[in-house]
Amino acid sequence: GRPFTETQEPVAVNAAAGITPASPDGFADEDSFAQVMEGYASTQQLSDNPLLMRKAPQAYVDQQTGQRFVVPRRGTLGPPTAEREVLGQRRRRTGWRIIWGLLSLATVGAVLLIAAYQRNLQQQLITTQALVADVQAQMAVVSRANRALSLRAEDPTLQGTLLIRGQQALLSISGLQPLPRAQHYQLWLRTGDGNYRAAAVLPLEQAQATHWFFVELPTDSVQVIGAGVSIEAGTGSAQPTLPMVVESGS
């Protein structure tokens, strides 16, 4: 570059670079601009300096190396406008894809919830219909029973009634207490020959004042002369193994 004369007053252009412009109007010419370029770490720093970029040449040749440089003007180091537009469009499309994906997931979730609710309602309807049918059968036994057996025990709190209609029966019994898992109550029918026939296992999970059991009898009521309830082990017995808890008279 050209050396400074004694009459030139140095003006600080960039304190970090320590460069003084040589032109009288205070702006860099090609030579001093090359010196400035040597002091900067990057063209981004150069383009961000408004004082240097105000009259900076768009292209210049380094006087020492002969290498030609092209200097971007301030604000032109970002992506091209078309590229920025493409990036913006991609971001918008990605945003819409995310929104539509969330809406799709919400729709699928709503459909699954509605389907589960409908299945629950259907199951409740089936259960209700079964209960209604059971109650109707019990009422038919009560209203049209042709046999009624009274069950008694030494304990006055244990008593029951067995209503029989054909091969259907309704047993009501009070005073029974829940048993261990390995035991259960079993209903027996006594026929005219004095033998007992297993009628039903009576599920009892909790204590309550009166328990009701609707059972299908293994024999017609004409042959039944008595009934009783015993405590049995396992899944059931062919014959009573313990005395009757409650029993009807002969």
mmCIF file of C-alpha atoms in Angstrom, residues 151-159 174-175 245-246:
data_model
loop_
_atom_site.group_PDB
_atom_site.id
_atom_site.type_symbol
_atom_site.label_atom_id
_atom_site.label_comp_id
_atom_site.label_asym_id
_atom_site.label_seq_id
_atom_site.Cartn_x
_atom_site.Cartn_y
_atom_site.Cartn_z
ATOM 1 C CA LEU A 151 -85.539 -75.712 55.312
ATOM 2 C CA ARG A 152 -84.657 -75.528 59.013
ATOM 3 C CA ALA A 153 -81.702 -76.001 61.370
ATOM 4 C CA GLU A 154 -81.008 -76.147 65.082
ATOM 5 C CA ASP A 155 -79.740 -72.580 64.797
ATOM 6 C CA PRO A 156 -82.875 -70.440 64.386
ATOM 7 C CA THR A 157 -80.944 -67.917 62.288
ATOM 8 C CA LEU A 158 -80.457 -70.580 59.591
ATOM 9 C CA GLN A 159 -83.603 -71.134 57.570
ATOM 10 C CA SER A 174 -80.677 -66.712 55.430
ATOM 11 C CA GLY A 175 -77.889 -67.046 57.969
ATOM 12 C CA VAL A 245 -76.506 -77.202 57.497
ATOM 13 C CA VAL A 246 -80.240 -76.764 56.816
#
